């Protein structure tokens, strides 16, 4: 995040609301694409965007999902529709990288403010918009942190064993993620993070 790249400064200056709207529009557009070649081009485009914005941590966000992506493709292939499996996997990869880029170049406070503004009309219906905004912002923000946790667990495993970890990291990864979520929730509650303004 600290490296100087062509889009690093402009990406950080762009309002959080605009970045979230672009992410939503890109998500809708991706689900309208069914051509694997077009989706492969989308993956290449978001990889280039991550490089230009200095947000390579967004790519690391794919590591915890690698098993899910492989299993998804395998399941579709086993059911006789490997092409659909490829399309689904390319969409997941593109969306995870895009969400990671937005998270990497947007401060949490700005993201939270943008979500609160977008959800403001729901207050009339009694929806606790502050809590929903916090949940949405934290979901996007935790993606790079989860990727870093997975990488750390993998390195710790490799220092102790010559075998590849595969699924063996899932249990400590989930426990650690839940522990992080508990600590974050306690910190937010202590600071009034869930209180409506």
JSON list of C-alpha atoms in Angstrom, two decimals:
[
{"chain": "A", "resi": 1, "resn": "UNK", "atom": "CA", "xyz": [0.00, 0.00, 0.00]},
{"chain": "A", "resi": 2, "resn": "UNK", "atom": "CA", "xyz": [2.91, 2.33, 0.53]},
{"chain": "A", "resi": 3, "resn": "UNK", "atom": "CA", "xyz": [4.40, 1.98, -2.96]},
{"chain": "A", "resi": 4, "resn": "UNK", "atom": "CA", "xyz": [4.10, 4.84, -5.41]},
{"chain": "A", "resi": 5, "resn": "UNK", "atom": "CA", "xyz": [2.11, 3.72, -8.45]},
{"chain": "A", "resi": 6, "resn": "UNK", "atom": "CA", "xyz": [0.33, 5.67, -11.23]},
{"chain": "A", "resi": 7, "resn": "UNK", "atom": "CA", "xyz": [-3.16, 5.32, -9.72]},
{"chain": "A", "resi": 8, "resn": "UNK", "atom": "CA", "xyz": [-2.31, 5.11, -6.00]},
{"chain": "A", "resi": 9, "resn": "UNK", "atom": "CA", "xyz": [-2.96, 8.76, -5.11]},
{"chain": "A", "resi": 10, "resn": "UNK", "atom": "CA", "xyz": [-6.01, 9.30, -7.39]},
{"chain": "A", "resi": 11, "resn": "UNK", "atom": "CA", "xyz": [-7.58, 6.04, -6.16]},
{"chain": "A", "resi": 12, "resn": "UNK", "atom": "CA", "xyz": [-7.27, 7.15, -2.55]},
{"chain": "A", "resi": 13, "resn": "UNK", "atom": "CA", "xyz": [-8.64, 10.64, -3.30]},
{"chain": "A", "resi": 14, "resn": "UNK", "atom": "CA", "xyz": [-11.75, 9.33, -5.09]},
{"chain": "A", "resi": 15, "resn": "UNK", "atom": "CA", "xyz": [-14.77, 9.55, -2.73]},
{"chain": "A", "resi": 16, "resn": "UNK", "atom": "CA", "xyz": [-15.65, 6.28, -1.00]},
{"chain": "A", "resi": 17, "resn": "UNK", "atom": "CA", "xyz": [-19.25, 6.45, -2.28]},
{"chain": "A", "resi": 18, "resn": "UNK", "atom": "CA", "xyz": [-18.06, 6.65, -5.87]},
{"chain": "A", "resi": 19, "resn": "UNK", "atom": "CA", "xyz": [-15.74, 3.67, -5.41]},
{"chain": "A", "resi": 20, "resn": "UNK", "atom": "CA", "xyz": [-18.53, 1.60, -3.85]},
{"chain": "A", "resi": 21, "resn": "UNK", "atom": "CA", "xyz": [-20.92, 2.53, -6.68]},
{"chain": "A", "resi": 22, "resn": "UNK", "atom": "CA", "xyz": [-18.30, 1.52, -9.25]},
{"chain": "A", "resi": 23, "resn": "UNK", "atom": "CA", "xyz": [-17.82, -1.78, -7.40]},
{"chain": "A", "resi": 24, "resn": "UNK", "atom": "CA", "xyz": [-21.58, -2.41, -7.42]},
{"chain": "A", "resi": 25, "resn": "UNK", "atom": "CA", "xyz": [-21.85, -1.54, -11.14]},
{"chain": "A", "resi": 26, "resn": "UNK", "atom": "CA", "xyz": [-18.91, -3.80, -11.97]},
{"chain": "A", "resi": 27, "resn": "UNK", "atom": "CA", "xyz": [-20.53, -6.63, -10.00]},
{"chain": "A", "resi": 28, "resn": "UNK", "atom": "CA", "xyz": [-23.77, -6.29, -11.95]},
{"chain": "A", "resi": 29, "resn": "UNK", "atom": "CA", "xyz": [-21.84, -6.14, -15.22]},
{"chain": "A", "resi": 30, "resn": "UNK", "atom": "CA", "xyz": [-19.89, -9.30, -14.36]},
{"chain": "A", "resi": 31, "resn": "UNK", "atom": "CA", "xyz": [-23.07, -11.28, -13.80]},
{"chain": "A", "resi": 32, "resn": "UNK", "atom": "CA", "xyz": [-24.28, -10.23, -17.24]},
{"chain": "A", "resi": 33, "resn": "UNK", "atom": "CA", "xyz": [-21.13, -11.67, -18.79]},
{"chain": "A", "resi": 34, "resn": "UNK", "atom": "CA", "xyz": [-21.27, -15.35, -19.68]},
{"chain": "A", "resi": 35, "resn": "UNK", "atom": "CA", "xyz": [-18.33, -15.60, -22.07]},
{"chain": "A", "resi": 36, "resn": "UNK", "atom": "CA", "xyz": [-15.23, -17.14, -20.44]},
{"chain": "A", "resi": 37, "resn": "UNK", "atom": "CA", "xyz": [-12.94, -15.11, -22.72]},
{"chain": "A", "resi": 38, "resn": "UNK", "atom": "CA", "xyz": [-14.60, -11.85, -21.68]},
{"chain": "A", "resi": 39, "resn": "UNK", "atom": "CA", "xyz": [-14.35, -12.85, -18.01]},
{"chain": "A", "resi": 40, "resn": "UNK", "atom": "CA", "xyz": [-10.69, -13.81, -18.45]},
{"chain": "A", "resi": 41, "resn": "UNK", "atom": "CA", "xyz": [-10.14, -10.32, -19.88]},
{"chain": "A", "resi": 42, "resn": "UNK", "atom": "CA", "xyz": [-11.92, -8.90, -16.81]},
{"chain": "A", "resi": 43, "resn": "UNK", "atom": "CA", "xyz": [-9.54, -10.82, -14.53]},
{"chain": "A", "resi": 44, "resn": "UNK", "atom": "CA", "xyz": [-6.55, -9.41, -16.48]},
{"chain": "A", "resi": 45, "resn": "UNK", "atom": "CA", "xyz": [-8.04, -5.91, -16.21]},
{"chain": "A", "resi": 46, "resn": "UNK", "atom": "CA", "xyz": [-8.51, -6.04, -12.44]},
{"chain": "A", "resi": 47, "resn": "UNK", "atom": "CA", "xyz": [-5.00, -7.45, -11.99]},
{"chain": "A", "resi": 48, "resn": "UNK", "atom": "CA", "xyz": [-3.65, -4.48, -13.97]},
{"chain": "A", "resi": 49, "resn": "UNK", "atom": "CA", "xyz": [-5.82, -2.15, -11.86]},
{"chain": "A", "resi": 50, "resn": "UNK", "atom": "CA", "xyz": [-4.44, -3.67, -8.65]},
{"chain": "A", "resi": 51, "resn": "UNK", "atom": "CA", "xyz": [-0.90, -3.10, -9.91]},
{"chain": "A", "resi": 52, "resn": "UNK", "atom": "CA", "xyz": [-1.60, 0.49, -10.99]},
{"chain": "A", "resi": 53, "resn": "UNK", "atom": "CA", "xyz": [-3.34, 1.31, -7.69]},
{"chain": "A", "resi": 54, "resn": "UNK", "atom": "CA", "xyz": [-0.63, -0.30, -5.57]},
{"chain": "A", "resi": 55, "resn": "UNK", "atom": "CA", "xyz": [-3.17, -2.73, -4.10]},
{"chain": "A", "resi": 56, "resn": "UNK", "atom": "CA", "xyz": [-1.53, -6.13, -4.58]},
{"chain": "A", "resi": 57, "resn": "UNK", "atom": "CA", "xyz": [-2.95, -7.18, -1.19]},
{"chain": "A", "resi": 58, "resn": "UNK", "atom": "CA", "xyz": [-6.24, -7.52, -3.10]},
{"chain": "A", "resi": 59, "resn": "UNK", "atom": "CA", "xyz": [-4.79, -10.44, -5.06]},
{"chain": "A", "resi": 60, "resn": "UNK", "atom": "CA", "xyz": [-3.66, -12.12, -1.84]},
{"chain": "A", "resi": 61, "resn": "UNK", "atom": "CA", "xyz": [-7.34, -12.16, -0.86]},
{"chain": "A", "resi": 62, "resn": "UNK", "atom": "CA", "xyz": [-7.77, -15.09, -3.25]},
{"chain": "A", "resi": 63, "resn": "UNK", "atom": "CA", "xyz": [-5.60, -17.46, -1.20]},
{"chain": "A", "resi": 64, "resn": "UNK", "atom": "CA", "xyz": [-8.19, -18.33, 1.47]},
{"chain": "A", "resi": 65, "resn": "UNK", "atom": "CA", "xyz": [-10.74, -18.93, -1.31]},
{"chain": "A", "resi": 66, "resn": "UNK", "atom": "CA", "xyz": [-8.49, -21.07, -3.51]},
{"chain": "A", "resi": 67, "resn": "UNK", "atom": "CA", "xyz": [-9.95, -24.33, -2.20]},
{"chain": "A", "resi": 68, "resn": "UNK", "atom": "CA", "xyz": [-13.52, -23.06, -2.62]},
{"chain": "A", "resi": 69, "resn": "UNK", "atom": "CA", "xyz": [-12.79, -21.98, -6.20]},
{"chain": "A", "resi": 70, "resn": "UNK", "atom": "CA", "xyz": [-11.20, -25.32, -7.10]},
{"chain": "A", "resi": 71, "resn": "UNK", "atom": "CA", "xyz": [-14.06, -27.31, -5.51]},
{"chain": "A", "resi": 72, "resn": "UNK", "atom": "CA", "xyz": [-16.64, -25.16, -7.30]},
{"chain": "A", "resi": 73, "resn": "UNK", "atom": "CA", "xyz": [-15.03, -25.85, -10.66]},
{"chain": "A", "resi": 74, "resn": "UNK", "atom": "CA", "xyz": [-14.66, -29.56, -9.85]},
{"chain": "A", "resi": 75, "resn": "UNK", "atom": "CA", "xyz": [-18.32, -29.83, -8.87]},
{"chain": "A", "resi": 76, "resn": "UNK", "atom": "CA", "xyz": [-19.51, -28.21, -12.09]},
{"chain": "A", "resi": 77, "resn": "UNK", "atom": "CA", "xyz": [-17.15, -30.38, -14.13]},
{"chain": "A", "resi": 78, "resn": "UNK", "atom": "CA", "xyz": [-18.42, -33.52, -12.38]},
{"chain": "A", "resi": 79, "resn": "UNK", "atom": "CA", "xyz": [-21.99, -32.48, -13.25]},
{"chain": "A", "resi": 80, "resn": "UNK", "atom": "CA", "xyz": [-20.95, -32.18, -16.90]},
{"chain": "A", "resi": 81, "resn": "UNK", "atom": "CA", "xyz": [-20.82, -28.38, -17.21]},
{"chain": "A", "resi": 82, "resn": "UNK", "atom": "CA", "xyz": [-17.17, -27.40, -16.80]},
{"chain": "A", "resi": 83, "resn": "UNK", "atom": "CA", "xyz": [-17.73, -24.26, -18.90]},
{"chain": "A", "resi": 84, "resn": "UNK", "atom": "CA", "xyz": [-20.25, -22.91, -16.38]},
{"chain": "A", "resi": 85, "resn": "UNK", "atom": "CA", "xyz": [-17.79, -23.83, -13.62]},
{"chain": "A", "resi": 86, "resn": "UNK", "atom": "CA", "xyz": [-15.09, -21.79, -15.34]},
{"chain": "A", "resi": 87, "resn": "UNK", "atom": "CA", "xyz": [-17.45, -18.82, -15.68]},
{"chain": "A", "resi": 88, "resn": "UNK", "atom": "CA", "xyz": [-18.41, -18.98, -11.99]},
{"chain": "A", "resi": 89, "resn": "UNK", "atom": "CA", "xyz": [-14.77, -19.21, -10.88]},
{"chain": "A", "resi": 90, "resn": "UNK", "atom": "CA", "xyz": [-13.68, -16.29, -13.08]},
{"chain": "A", "resi": 91, "resn": "UNK", "atom": "CA", "xyz": [-16.50, -14.16, -11.65]},
{"chain": "A", "resi": 92, "resn": "UNK", "atom": "CA", "xyz": [-15.46, -15.01, -8.08]},
{"chain": "A", "resi": 93, "resn": "UNK", "atom": "CA", "xyz": [-11.81, -14.17, -8.79]},
{"chain": "A", "resi": 94, "resn": "UNK", "atom": "CA", "xyz": [-12.71, -10.84, -10.41]},
{"chain": "A", "resi": 95, "resn": "UNK", "atom": "CA", "xyz": [-15.12, -9.79, -7.65]},
{"chain": "A", "resi": 96, "resn": "UNK", "atom": "CA", "xyz": [-12.73, -10.72, -4.82]},
{"chain": "A", "resi": 97, "resn": "UNK", "atom": "CA", "xyz": [-9.89, -8.73, -6.39]},
{"chain": "A", "resi": 98, "resn": "UNK", "atom": "CA", "xyz": [-12.17, -5.73, -7.05]},
{"chain": "A", "resi": 99, "resn": "UNK", "atom": "CA", "xyz": [-13.48, -5.73, -3.48]},
{"chain": "A", "resi": 100, "resn": "UNK", "atom": "CA", "xyz": [-9.91, -6.03, -2.22]},
{"chain": "A", "resi": 101, "resn": "UNK", "atom": "CA", "xyz": [-8.80, -3.04, -4.30]},
{"chain": "A", "resi": 102, "resn": "UNK", "atom": "CA", "xyz": [-11.65, -0.88, -2.94]},
{"chain": "A", "resi": 103, "resn": "UNK", "atom": "CA", "xyz": [-10.81, -1.97, 0.60]},
{"chain": "A", "resi": 104, "resn": "UNK", "atom": "CA", "xyz": [-7.10, -1.29, 0.15]},
{"chain": "A", "resi": 105, "resn": "UNK", "atom": "CA", "xyz": [-7.53, 2.25, -1.19]},
{"chain": "A", "resi": 106, "resn": "UNK", "atom": "CA", "xyz": [-10.41, 3.37, 1.06]},
{"chain": "A", "resi": 107, "resn": "UNK", "atom": "CA", "xyz": [-10.06, 4.26, 4.77]},
{"chain": "A", "resi": 108, "resn": "UNK", "atom": "CA", "xyz": [-12.57, 2.44, 6.97]},
{"chain": "A", "resi": 109, "resn": "UNK", "atom": "CA", "xyz": [-14.02, 5.72, 8.29]},
{"chain": "A", "resi": 110, "resn": "UNK", "atom": "CA", "xyz": [-14.82, 6.94, 4.75]},
{"chain": "A", "resi": 111, "resn": "UNK", "atom": "CA", "xyz": [-16.33, 3.59, 3.81]},
{"chain": "A", "resi": 112, "resn": "UNK", "atom": "CA", "xyz": [-18.51, 3.63, 6.93]},
{"chain": "A", "resi": 113, "resn": "UNK", "atom": "CA", "xyz": [-19.74, 7.16, 6.18]},
{"chain": "A", "resi": 114, "resn": "UNK", "atom": "CA", "xyz": [-20.61, 6.19, 2.59]},
{"chain": "A", "resi": 115, "resn": "UNK", "atom": "CA", "xyz": [-22.59, 3.14, 3.70]},
{"chain": "A", "resi": 116, "resn": "UNK", "atom": "CA", "xyz": [-24.46, 5.17, 6.32]},
{"chain": "A", "resi": 117, "resn": "UNK", "atom": "CA", "xyz": [-25.48, 7.77, 3.76]},
{"chain": "A", "resi": 118, "resn": "UNK", "atom": "CA", "xyz": [-26.67, 5.08, 1.35]},
{"chain": "A", "resi": 119, "resn": "UNK", "atom": "CA", "xyz": [-28.68, 3.32, 4.07]},
{"chain": "A", "resi": 120, "resn": "UNK", "atom": "CA", "xyz": [-30.15, 6.51, 5.61]},
{"chain": "A", "resi": 121, "resn": "UNK", "atom": "CA", "xyz": [-33.65, 6.08, 4.04]},
{"chain": "A", "resi": 122, "resn": "UNK", "atom": "CA", "xyz": [-34.01, 2.72, 5.82]},
{"chain": "A", "resi": 123, "resn": "UNK", "atom": "CA", "xyz": [-33.99, 4.47, 9.22]},
{"chain": "A", "resi": 124, "resn": "UNK", "atom": "CA", "xyz": [-37.67, 5.36, 8.70]},
{"chain": "A", "resi": 125, "resn": "UNK", "atom": "CA", "xyz": [-38.41, 1.64, 8.61]},
{"chain": "A", "resi": 126, "resn": "UNK", "atom": "CA", "xyz": [-36.62, 1.10, 11.91]},
{"chain": "A", "resi": 127, "resn": "UNK", "atom": "CA", "xyz": [-33.53, -0.53, 10.40]},
{"chain": "A", "resi": 128, "resn": "UNK", "atom": "CA", "xyz": [-30.43, -0.02, 12.59]},
{"chain": "A", "resi": 129, "resn": "UNK", "atom": "CA", "xyz": [-28.44, 1.54, 9.75]},
{"chain": "A", "resi": 130, "resn": "UNK", "atom": "CA", "xyz": [-25.31, 2.19, 11.82]},
{"chain": "A", "resi": 131, "resn": "UNK", "atom": "CA", "xyz": [-24.93, -1.50, 12.66]},
{"chain": "A", "resi": 132, "resn": "UNK", "atom": "CA", "xyz": [-25.60, -2.52, 9.06]},
{"chain": "A", "resi": 133, "resn": "UNK", "atom": "CA", "xyz": [-23.06, 0.03, 7.77]},
{"chain": "A", "resi": 134, "resn": "UNK", "atom": "CA", "xyz": [-20.45, -1.22, 10.23]},
{"chain": "A", "resi": 135, "resn": "UNK", "atom": "CA", "xyz": [-21.09, -4.83, 9.17]},
{"chain": "A", "resi": 136, "resn": "UNK", "atom": "CA", "xyz": [-20.76, -3.98, 5.46]},
{"chain": "A", "resi": 137, "resn": "UNK", "atom": "CA", "xyz": [-17.62, -1.88, 5.93]},
{"chain": "A", "resi": 138, "resn": "UNK", "atom": "CA", "xyz": [-15.97, -4.51, 8.13]},
{"chain": "A", "resi": 139, "resn": "UNK", "atom": "CA", "xyz": [-16.78, -7.26, 5.62]},
{"chain": "A", "resi": 140, "resn": "UNK", "atom": "CA", "xyz": [-14.89, -5.41, 2.90]},
{"chain": "A", "resi": 141, "resn": "UNK", "atom": "CA", "xyz": [-12.12, -4.32, 5.24]},
{"chain": "A", "resi": 142, "resn": "UNK", "atom": "CA", "xyz": [-11.47, -7.76, 6.70]},
{"chain": "A", "resi": 143, "resn": "UNK", "atom": "CA", "xyz": [-10.80, -9.41, 3.31]},
{"chain": "A", "resi": 144, "resn": "UNK", "atom": "CA", "xyz": [-7.10, -8.37, 3.12]},
{"chain": "A", "resi": 145, "resn": "UNK", "atom": "CA", "xyz": [-6.63, -9.19, 6.82]},
{"chain": "A", "resi": 146, "resn": "UNK", "atom": "CA", "xyz": [-8.03, -12.68, 6.32]},
{"chain": "A", "resi": 147, "resn": "UNK", "atom": "CA", "xyz": [-5.69, -13.19, 3.36]},
{"chain": "A", "resi": 148, "resn": "UNK", "atom": "CA", "xyz": [-2.75, -12.15, 5.54]},
{"chain": "A", "resi": 149, "resn": "UNK", "atom": "CA", "xyz": [-3.85, -14.56, 8.29]},
{"chain": "A", "resi": 150, "resn": "UNK", "atom": "CA", "xyz": [-4.02, -17.43, 5.77]},
{"chain": "A", "resi": 151, "resn": "UNK", "atom": "CA", "xyz": [-0.51, -16.57, 4.50]},
{"chain": "A", "resi": 152, "resn": "UNK", "atom": "CA", "xyz": [0.87, -16.47, 8.05]},
{"chain": "A", "resi": 153, "resn": "UNK", "atom": "CA", "xyz": [-0.70, -19.84, 8.91]},
{"chain": "A", "resi": 154, "resn": "UNK", "atom": "CA", "xyz": [0.76, -21.34, 5.74]},
{"chain": "A", "resi": 155, "resn": "UNK", "atom": "CA", "xyz": [4.25, -20.08, 6.57]},
{"chain": "A", "resi": 156, "resn": "UNK", "atom": "CA", "xyz": [3.98, -21.38, 10.14]},
{"chain": "A", "resi": 157, "resn": "UNK", "atom": "CA", "xyz": [2.94, -24.80, 8.84]},
{"chain": "A", "resi": 158, "resn": "UNK", "atom": "CA", "xyz": [5.82, -24.96, 6.35]},
{"chain": "A", "resi": 159, "resn": "UNK", "atom": "CA", "xyz": [8.40, -24.24, 9.08]},
{"chain": "A", "resi": 160, "resn": "UNK", "atom": "CA", "xyz": [7.15, -27.28, 11.04]},
{"chain": "A", "resi": 161, "resn": "UNK", "atom": "CA", "xyz": [6.26, -29.82, 8.36]},
{"chain": "A", "resi": 162, "resn": "UNK", "atom": "CA", "xyz": [7.44, -30.80, 4.86]},
{"chain": "A", "resi": 163, "resn": "UNK", "atom": "CA", "xyz": [3.88, -31.83, 3.92]},
{"chain": "A", "resi": 164, "resn": "UNK", "atom": "CA", "xyz": [1.52, -29.41, 2.19]},
{"chain": "A", "resi": 165, "resn": "UNK", "atom": "CA", "xyz": [-1.15, -28.08, 4.57]},
{"chain": "A", "resi": 166, "resn": "UNK", "atom": "CA", "xyz": [-4.22, -28.11, 2.26]},
{"chain": "A", "resi": 167, "resn": "UNK", "atom": "CA", "xyz": [-7.39, -28.41, 4.38]},
{"chain": "A", "resi": 168, "resn": "UNK", "atom": "CA", "xyz": [-5.46, -28.63, 7.67]},
{"chain": "A", "resi": 169, "resn": "UNK", "atom": "CA", "xyz": [-5.32, -24.83, 7.88]},
{"chain": "A", "resi": 170, "resn": "UNK", "atom": "CA", "xyz": [-9.10, -24.40, 7.70]},
{"chain": "A", "resi": 171, "resn": "UNK", "atom": "CA", "xyz": [-9.85, -25.02, 11.40]},
{"chain": "A", "resi": 172, "resn": "UNK", "atom": "CA", "xyz": [-7.18, -22.66, 12.83]},
{"chain": "A", "resi": 173, "resn": "UNK", "atom": "CA", "xyz": [-8.07, -20.13, 10.12]},
{"chain": "A", "resi": 174, "resn": "UNK", "atom": "CA", "xyz": [-11.80, -20.13, 11.03]},
{"chain": "A", "resi": 175, "resn": "UNK", "atom": "CA", "xyz": [-11.06, -20.02, 14.79]},
{"chain": "A", "resi": 176, "resn": "UNK", "atom": "CA", "xyz": [-8.64, -17.11, 14.29]},
{"chain": "A", "resi": 177, "resn": "UNK", "atom": "CA", "xyz": [-11.11, -15.24, 12.07]},
{"chain": "A", "resi": 178, "resn": "UNK", "atom": "CA", "xyz": [-13.89, -15.64, 14.64]},
{"chain": "A", "resi": 179, "resn": "UNK", "atom": "CA", "xyz": [-11.53, -14.49, 17.39]},
{"chain": "A", "resi": 180, "resn": "UNK", "atom": "CA", "xyz": [-10.63, -11.39, 15.34]},
{"chain": "A", "resi": 181, "resn": "UNK", "atom": "CA", "xyz": [-14.32, -10.71, 14.74]},
{"chain": "A", "resi": 182, "resn": "UNK", "atom": "CA", "xyz": [-15.06, -10.95, 18.48]},
{"chain": "A", "resi": 183, "resn": "UNK", "atom": "CA", "xyz": [-12.26, -8.54, 19.35]},
{"chain": "A", "resi": 184, "resn": "UNK", "atom": "CA", "xyz": [-13.34, -6.09, 16.64]},
{"chain": "A", "resi": 185, "resn": "UNK", "atom": "CA", "xyz": [-16.97, -6.23, 17.85]},
{"chain": "A", "resi": 186, "resn": "UNK", "atom": "CA", "xyz": [-15.90, -5.62, 21.47]},
{"chain": "A", "resi": 187, "resn": "UNK", "atom": "CA", "xyz": [-13.74, -2.66, 20.45]},
{"chain": "A", "resi": 188, "resn": "UNK", "atom": "CA", "xyz": [-16.54, -1.16, 18.35]},
{"chain": "A", "resi": 189, "resn": "UNK", "atom": "CA", "xyz": [-19.11, -1.65, 21.11]},
{"chain": "A", "resi": 190, "resn": "UNK", "atom": "CA", "xyz": [-16.79, -0.03, 23.67]},
{"chain": "A", "resi": 191, "resn": "UNK", "atom": "CA", "xyz": [-16.43, 3.01, 21.42]},
{"chain": "A", "resi": 192, "resn": "UNK", "atom": "CA", "xyz": [-20.11, 3.24, 20.56]},
{"chain": "A", "resi": 193, "resn": "UNK", "atom": "CA", "xyz": [-19.54, 1.96, 17.03]},
{"chain": "A", "resi": 194, "resn": "UNK", "atom": "CA", "xyz": [-23.01, 0.43, 16.80]},
{"chain": "A", "resi": 195, "resn": "UNK", "atom": "CA", "xyz": [-24.87, 3.44, 18.21]},
{"chain": "A", "resi": 196, "resn": "UNK", "atom": "CA", "xyz": [-27.05, 5.41, 15.80]},
{"chain": "A", "resi": 197, "resn": "UNK", "atom": "CA", "xyz": [-25.97, 9.00, 15.27]}
]
